[in-house]
Amino acid sequence: GNSVTQMEGPVTLSEEAFLTINCTYTATGYPSLFWYVQYPGEGLQLLLKATKADDKGSNKGFEATYRKETTSFHLEKGSVQVSDSAVYFCALSDWGSSNTGKLIFGQGTTLQVKP
Amino acid sequence: GAVVSQHPSWVICKSGTSVKIECRSLDFQATTMFWYRQFPKQSLMLMATSNEGSKATYEQGVEKDKFLINHASLTLSTLTVTSAHPEDSSFYICSANDYLSYNEQFFGPGTRLTVL
């Protein structure tokens, strides 16, 4: 079945450091890929998405490119801020097989940015 | 746009009681709503998918009689935890999508349930 695997956290960085959070997926068909962010005590917010191979999603300085050849969707940011501290989830939408659009999430990666 | 609300944001109840959580799409019609459960420091586990006017589809291992889902209108879905026990304590999150943005889910802020 479809699945998403993220690098284990927590990831601890100093402010202005470069961030990479790895995400790989297994899927049949052509899923859409997403990164969501969850701040403490809150629900999920969509950070960025890509709907087809080679698409690059970007938002708030974060980027991720849909790489079909490596089945990856790694999240990057050139210079992190303390306010980026949160849990990041990689996900794919399962429209192809289930026709419901349900999301399959990775396990989440906690990012802590220190001043 | 695309705002999803949940009520209540947190609830504490005694063991054996039932608790209802509401999920509303405020500015769009939700063709499909999803209910997730999240344990501390863990990922989201999909519990069920519901479409307006039809029965919810539950994921394997989720008790239908314990977690009652009603999607009565295009803007409201409810999750009722029946005869709650301490092991049901969790963070419950709903999400919704519509026919215009079928490929994207919009998430509610979550409901923290604590069963004493």
Short mmCIF file of C-alpha atoms in Angstrom, two decimals:
data_model
loop_
_atom_site.label_atom_id
_atom_site.label_comp_id
_atom_site.label_asym_id
_atom_site.label_seq_id
_atom_site.Cartn_x
_atom_site.Cartn_y
_atom_site.Cartn_z
CA GLY A 1 0.00 0.00 0.00
CA ASN A 2 0.87 3.65 -0.12
CA SER A 3 3.16 5.00 2.57
CA VAL A 4 5.28 7.97 3.56
CA THR A 5 8.56 7.88 5.43
CA GLN A 6 10.17 10.91 7.05
CA MET A 7 13.51 11.36 8.66
CA GLU A 8 13.36 10.92 12.39
CA GLY A 9 13.64 13.90 14.62
CA PRO A 10 14.00 15.92 16.56
CA VAL A 11 16.03 18.24 14.39
CA THR A 12 17.73 21.01 16.33
CA LEU A 13 19.23 23.94 14.43
CA SER A 14 20.55 27.36 15.18
CA GLU A 15 18.77 30.35 13.73
CA GLU A 16 19.68 31.07 10.09
CA ALA A 17 20.89 27.50 9.52
CA PHE A 18 19.90 25.52 6.43
CA LEU A 19 17.10 23.01 6.88
CA THR A 20 16.44 19.75 5.11
CA ILE A 21 13.79 17.27 6.19
CA ASN A 22 13.78 14.15 4.08
CA CYS A 23 10.59 12.54 2.88
CA THR A 24 10.19 9.52 0.62
CA TYR A 25 7.04 7.82 -0.47
CA THR A 26 5.67 4.62 -1.92
CA ALA A 27 2.59 4.91 -4.08
CA THR A 28 0.77 3.49 -7.02
CA GLY A 29 -0.36 5.96 -9.59
CA TYR A 30 0.45 9.64 -9.36
CA PRO A 31 -0.32 11.04 -5.92
CA SER A 32 -0.14 14.66 -4.91
CA LEU A 33 2.39 15.44 -2.20
CA PHE A 34 2.09 17.83 0.70
CA TRP A 35 3.97 19.30 3.61
CA TYR A 36 1.92 20.30 6.64
CA VAL A 37 3.11 22.14 9.73
CA GLN A 38 1.69 21.79 13.23
CA TYR A 39 2.45 24.32 15.92
CA PRO A 40 2.08 23.24 19.57
CA GLY A 41 -1.51 22.61 20.55
CA GLU A 42 -2.88 23.42 17.11
CA GLY A 43 -4.20 21.61 14.07
CA LEU A 44 -2.36 21.24 10.80
CA GLN A 45 -1.68 23.98 8.32
CA LEU A 46 -0.79 23.34 4.71
CA LEU A 47 2.72 24.58 4.08
CA LEU A 48 3.13 23.64 0.42
CA LYS A 49 2.12 21.08 -2.15
CA ALA A 50 3.01 19.62 -5.53
CA THR A 51 0.61 17.77 -7.76
CA LYS A 52 2.85 16.25 -10.41
CA ALA A 53 6.41 15.17 -11.05
CA ASP A 54 9.02 17.94 -11.13
CA ASP A 55 6.62 20.45 -9.58
CA LYS A 56 8.16 22.64 -6.91
CA GLY A 57 5.98 23.76 -4.05
CA SER A 58 7.08 26.83 -2.12
CA ASN A 59 5.78 29.00 0.70
CA LYS A 60 7.28 31.19 3.44
CA GLY A 61 10.81 30.38 2.28
CA PHE A 62 10.21 26.61 2.33
CA GLU A 63 10.56 24.56 -0.85
CA ALA A 64 10.06 20.96 -1.91
CA THR A 65 10.34 19.35 -5.33
CA TYR A 66 8.32 16.32 -6.41
CA ARG A 67 10.95 13.82 -7.58
CA LYS A 68 9.33 10.81 -9.16
CA GLU A 69 12.61 9.13 -10.03
CA THR A 70 13.69 9.06 -6.39
CA THR A 71 10.15 9.03 -4.96
CA SER A 72 11.07 11.93 -2.72
CA PHE A 73 9.69 15.28 -1.60
CA HIS A 74 12.34 16.73 0.68
CA LEU A 75 11.56 19.96 2.52
CA GLU A 76 14.20 22.70 2.50
CA LYS A 77 14.63 26.19 3.83
CA GLY A 78 17.71 28.31 3.41
CA SER A 79 17.58 30.15 6.72
CA VAL A 80 15.37 28.99 9.56
CA GLN A 81 13.91 31.20 12.27
CA VAL A 82 12.90 30.46 15.84
CA SER A 83 9.29 30.83 14.72
CA ASP A 84 9.73 27.82 12.40
CA SER A 85 9.91 25.53 15.42
CA ALA A 86 7.08 23.05 14.94
CA VAL A 87 6.29 19.55 13.78
CA TYR A 88 6.40 18.98 10.04
CA PHE A 89 4.41 16.25 8.30
CA CYS A 90 4.92 14.95 4.81
CA ALA A 91 1.80 13.45 3.23
CA LEU A 92 0.42 12.09 0.02
CA SER A 93 -3.16 12.08 -1.18
CA ASP A 94 -4.58 8.75 -2.04
CA TRP A 95 -6.95 9.79 -4.78
CA GLY A 96 -5.69 7.25 -7.23
CA SER A 97 -6.54 4.10 -5.37
CA SER A 98 -9.30 5.10 -2.99
CA ASN A 99 -11.06 7.94 -4.78
CA THR A 100 -11.59 9.65 -1.45
CA GLY A 101 -8.60 11.95 -1.34
CA LYS A 102 -7.59 10.67 2.05
CA LEU A 103 -4.14 11.66 3.20
CA ILE A 104 -1.41 9.31 4.26
CA PHE A 105 0.99 10.96 6.67
CA GLY A 106 4.58 10.40 7.56
CA GLN A 107 5.44 10.13 11.22
CA GLY A 108 6.29 13.80 11.58
CA THR A 109 9.59 15.54 12.26
CA THR A 110 10.01 17.94 15.14
CA LEU A 111 12.09 20.98 14.35
CA GLN A 112 13.52 23.11 17.12
CA VAL A 113 15.33 26.28 16.19
CA LYS A 114 17.47 27.93 18.85
CA PRO A 115 18.31 31.63 18.84
CA GLY B 1 -11.17 31.25 2.79
CA ALA B 2 -11.38 27.49 3.44
CA VAL B 3 -11.73 27.66 7.20
CA VAL B 4 -12.64 24.65 9.29
CA SER B 5 -13.67 25.02 12.89
CA GLN B 6 -14.02 22.50 15.68
CA HIS B 7 -15.99 22.69 18.88
CA PRO B 8 -15.13 22.31 21.63
CA SER B 9 -11.42 22.99 21.54
CA TRP B 10 -10.98 20.93 24.67
CA VAL B 11 -13.21 18.81 26.85
CA ILE B 12 -12.80 16.87 30.08
CA CYS B 13 -15.33 14.20 30.91
CA LYS B 14 -15.88 11.33 33.28
CA SER B 15 -15.38 7.74 32.25
CA GLY B 16 -18.55 6.23 30.82
CA THR B 17 -20.00 9.44 29.43
CA SER B 18 -20.35 10.34 25.77
CA VAL B 19 -18.76 13.34 24.13
CA LYS B 20 -19.71 15.01 20.86
CA ILE B 21 -17.22 16.97 18.78
CA GLU B 22 -18.39 19.20 15.95
CA CYS B 23 -16.52 20.00 12.78
CA ARG B 24 -17.75 22.80 10.54
CA SER B 25 -16.62 24.18 7.23
CA LEU B 26 -17.27 27.90 7.55
CA ASP B 27 -16.96 29.22 4.03
CA PHE B 28 -17.25 26.24 1.73
CA GLN B 29 -19.31 23.12 1.24
CA ALA B 30 -17.43 20.06 2.36
CA THR B 31 -18.16 17.12 0.14
CA THR B 32 -15.95 14.93 2.27
CA MET B 33 -14.83 15.21 5.87
CA PHE B 34 -12.17 13.21 7.63
CA TRP B 35 -11.59 12.45 11.29
CA TYR B 36 -8.12 11.85 12.67
CA ARG B 37 -6.73 10.92 16.03
CA GLN B 38 -3.33 12.02 17.19
CA PHE B 39 -1.44 10.71 20.20
CA PRO B 40 1.25 12.83 21.84
CA LYS B 41 4.33 13.21 19.67
CA GLN B 42 2.87 10.93 17.02
CA SER B 43 1.44 11.25 13.57
CA LEU B 44 -2.19 11.53 12.61
CA MET B 45 -4.17 8.33 12.34
CA LEU B 46 -7.15 8.46 10.01
CA MET B 47 -10.23 7.13 11.78
CA ALA B 48 -12.92 7.55 9.17
CA THR B 49 -14.04 9.31 6.02
CA SER B 50 -17.53 10.68 5.73
CA ASN B 51 -19.58 12.05 2.87
CA GLU B 52 -22.69 14.13 3.39
CA GLY B 53 -25.78 12.05 3.71
CA SER B 54 -24.10 8.67 3.72
CA LYS B 55 -22.51 6.38 6.25
CA ALA B 56 -18.93 6.95 7.23
CA THR B 57 -16.20 4.64 6.04
CA TYR B 58 -14.08 3.54 8.96
CA GLU B 59 -10.47 2.56 8.82
CA GLN B 60 -9.48 -0.90 9.90
CA GLY B 61 -9.33 -1.26 13.65
CA VAL B 62 -11.59 1.69 14.43
CA GLU B 63 -14.72 0.74 16.35
CA LYS B 64 -17.79 2.04 14.54
CA ASP B 65 -20.02 1.76 17.59
CA LYS B 66 -17.57 3.62 19.76
CA PHE B 67 -16.84 6.48 17.40
CA LEU B 68 -20.11 7.55 15.83
CA ILE B 69 -19.80 9.89 12.88
CA ASN B 70 -22.66 11.86 11.42
CA HIS B 71 -22.22 14.05 8.35
CA ALA B 72 -25.65 15.64 8.36
CA SER B 73 -25.00 18.56 6.05
CA LEU B 74 -22.39 19.89 3.66
CA THR B 75 -20.95 22.05 6.41
CA LEU B 76 -21.19 19.91 9.52
CA SER B 77 -19.84 16.59 10.68
CA THR B 78 -19.91 15.30 14.24
CA LEU B 79 -17.87 12.69 16.03
CA THR B 80 -19.38 11.18 19.16
CA VAL B 81 -17.14 9.19 21.45
CA THR B 82 -19.54 6.88 23.24
CA SER B 83 -18.93 5.54 26.73
CA ALA B 84 -15.56 7.21 26.83
CA HIS B 85 -12.69 5.70 28.77
CA PRO B 86 -9.26 7.05 29.69
CA GLU B 87 -7.68 5.30 26.72
CA ASP B 88 -9.86 7.44 24.43
CA SER B 89 -8.06 10.53 25.65
CA SER B 90 -6.41 12.05 22.62
CA PHE B 91 -6.28 14.96 20.21
CA TYR B 92 -9.02 14.64 17.58
CA ILE B 93 -8.65 16.57 14.35
CA CYS B 94 -11.08 16.90 11.49
CA SER B 95 -10.46 18.01 7.95
CA ALA B 96 -12.58 18.72 4.92
CA ASN B 97 -12.33 19.17 1.20
CA ASP B 98 -14.72 20.43 -1.42
CA TYR B 99 -15.30 19.79 -5.09
CA LEU B 100 -13.36 22.90 -6.03
CA SER B 101 -10.25 21.96 -4.10
CA TYR B 102 -10.74 18.23 -4.05
CA ASN B 103 -7.03 17.67 -3.90
CA GLU B 104 -6.47 19.61 -0.71
CA GLN B 105 -7.75 19.08 2.81
CA PHE B 106 -8.36 21.93 5.20
CA PHE B 107 -7.83 21.08 8.84
CA GLY B 108 -9.64 22.14 11.95
CA PRO B 109 -7.69 23.28 15.01
CA GLY B 110 -8.33 20.03 16.88
CA THR B 111 -10.13 19.00 20.05
CA ARG B 112 -8.28 17.80 23.12
CA LEU B 113 -10.31 15.10 24.89
CA THR B 114 -9.36 14.05 28.40
CA VAL B 115 -11.33 11.24 30.02
CA LEU B 116 -10.95 10.94 33.77
#
